[in-house]
PDB file of C-alpha atoms and ligand atoms in Angstrom:
ATOM      1  CA  UNK A   1      15.658  10.464  10.328  1.00 64.00           C
ATOM      2  CA  UNK A   2      12.691   8.397   9.343  1.00 65.00           C
ATOM      3  CA  UNK A   3       9.823   9.967   7.522  1.00 64.00           C
ATOM      4  CA  UNK A   4       6.767   7.862   8.050  1.00 66.00           C
ATOM      5  CA  UNK A   5       3.565   8.693   6.322  1.00 70.00           C
ATOM      6  CA  UNK A   6       0.746   9.004   8.779  1.00 82.00           C
ATOM      7  CA  UNK A   7      -2.860   9.453   7.865  1.00 86.00           C
ATOM      8  CA  UNK A   8      -5.408  10.789  10.276  1.00 90.00           C
ATOM      9  CA  UNK A   9      -9.103  10.081   9.917  1.00 90.00           C
ATOM     10  CA  UNK A  10     -10.949  13.374   9.414  1.00 89.00           C
ATOM     11  CA  UNK A  11     -13.934  12.197  11.374  1.00 93.00           C
ATOM     12  CA  UNK A  12     -12.328  10.511  14.376  1.00 95.00           C
ATOM     13  CA  UNK A  13      -8.975  12.286  14.530  1.00 95.00           C
ATOM     14  CA  UNK A  14      -7.152   9.022  15.048  1.00 94.00           C
ATOM     15  CA  UNK A  15      -4.275   7.534  13.167  1.00 93.00           C
ATOM     16  CA  UNK A  16      -5.295   5.146  10.433  1.00 91.00           C
ATOM     17  CA  UNK A  17      -3.762   1.696  10.565  1.00 91.00           C
ATOM     18  CA  UNK A  18      -2.456  -0.622   7.878  1.00 88.00           C
ATOM     19  CA  UNK A  19      -4.870  -3.320   6.948  1.00 83.00           C
ATOM     20  CA  UNK A  20      -4.987  -6.078   4.411  1.00 83.00           C
ATOM     21  CA  UNK A  21      -8.051  -5.656   2.260  1.00 77.00           C
ATOM     22  CA  UNK A  22      -9.392  -7.818  -0.489  1.00 81.00           C
ATOM     23  CA  UNK A  23     -10.688  -6.114  -3.569  1.00 77.00           C
ATOM     24  CA  UNK A  24     -12.577  -7.544  -6.423  1.00 83.00           C
ATOM     25  CA  UNK A  25     -12.789  -6.124  -9.873  1.00 79.00           C
ATOM     26  CA  UNK A  26     -14.145  -7.776 -13.006  1.00 85.00           C
ATOM     27  CA  UNK A  27     -14.417 -11.125 -11.257  1.00 88.00           C
ATOM     28  CA  UNK A  28     -10.818 -10.983 -10.138  1.00 87.00           C
ATOM     29  CA  UNK A  29      -9.754 -10.390  -6.614  1.00 87.00           C
ATOM     30  CA  UNK A  30      -6.538  -9.206  -5.121  1.00 81.00           C
ATOM     31  CA  UNK A  31      -5.295  -8.121  -1.765  1.00 84.00           C
ATOM     32  CA  UNK A  32      -3.572  -4.938  -0.866  1.00 78.00           C
ATOM     33  CA  UNK A  33      -2.542  -3.087   2.226  1.00 82.00           C
ATOM     34  CA  UNK A  34      -4.522   0.051   2.774  1.00 83.00           C
ATOM     35  CA  UNK A  35      -4.911   2.570   5.551  1.00 87.00           C
ATOM     36  CA  UNK A  36      -8.044   2.065   7.554  1.00 89.00           C
ATOM     37  CA  UNK A  37      -9.533   3.911  10.485  1.00 92.00           C
ATOM     38  CA  UNK A  38      -9.865   1.560  13.471  1.00 92.00           C
ATOM     39  CA  UNK A  39     -12.923   3.427  14.739  1.00 94.00           C
ATOM     40  CA  UNK A  40     -15.203   4.194  11.815  1.00 94.00           C
ATOM     41  CA  UNK A  41     -13.663   1.741   9.351  1.00 89.00           C
ATOM     42  CA  UNK A  42     -13.128   4.284   6.614  1.00 85.00           C
ATOM     43  CA  UNK A  43     -10.396   3.241   4.238  1.00 83.00           C
ATOM     44  CA  UNK A  44      -8.060   5.527   2.421  1.00 76.00           C
ATOM     45  CA  UNK A  45      -7.204   4.489  -1.112  1.00 70.00           C
ATOM     46  CA  UNK A  46      -4.751   6.509  -3.029  1.00 65.00           C
ATOM     47  CA  UNK A  47      -5.844   7.237  -6.546  1.00 67.00           C
ATOM     48  CA  UNK A  48      -2.529   5.921  -7.735  1.00 63.00           C
ATOM     49  CA  UNK A  49      -3.225   2.547  -6.155  1.00 62.00           C
ATOM     50  CA  UNK A  50      -6.708   2.267  -7.594  1.00 63.00           C
ATOM     51  CA  UNK A  51      -5.893   3.303 -11.130  1.00 70.00           C
ATOM     52  CA  UNK A  52      -2.660   1.310 -11.134  1.00 69.00           C
ATOM     53  CA  UNK A  53      -4.396  -1.853 -10.016  1.00 66.00           C
ATOM     54  CA  UNK A  54      -7.290  -1.477 -12.368  1.00 61.00           C
ATOM     55  CA  UNK A  55      -5.115  -0.962 -15.403  1.00 69.00           C
ATOM     56  CA  UNK A  56      -3.048  -3.987 -14.354  1.00 66.00           C
ATOM     57  CA  UNK A  57      -6.207  -6.073 -14.190  1.00 63.00           C
ATOM     58  CA  UNK A  58      -7.411  -4.746 -17.534  1.00 68.00           C
ATOM     59  CA  UNK A  59      -4.049  -5.691 -18.989  1.00 71.00           C
ATOM     60  CA  UNK A  60      -4.586  -9.241 -17.804  1.00 67.00           C
ATOM     61  CA  UNK A  61      -7.994  -9.346 -19.387  1.00 65.00           C
ATOM     62  CA  UNK A  62      -6.717  -8.205 -22.762  1.00 66.00           C
ATOM     63  CA  UNK A  63      -3.935 -10.725 -22.619  1.00 60.00           C
ATOM     64  CA  UNK A  64      -6.326 -13.578 -23.145  1.00 57.00           C
TER      65      UNK A  64
HETATM   66 ZN1   ZN B 101     -12.607   7.341  11.518  1.00 66.92          ZN
END
């Protein structure tokens, strides 16, 4: 049995779709797949993703 995580947009009541999004932070950019509503364009970022990415980028900065 496959357990697939599905997110529904609160506003539109439609399933959010995977989308490749480019982020930029401290003059660095990176791409990541996020869930995005195809109707209103709202994206869903997990806090884990955001904090994980940001600390990774900060690690790179300190590495200089
Ligand atoms: Zn929506």
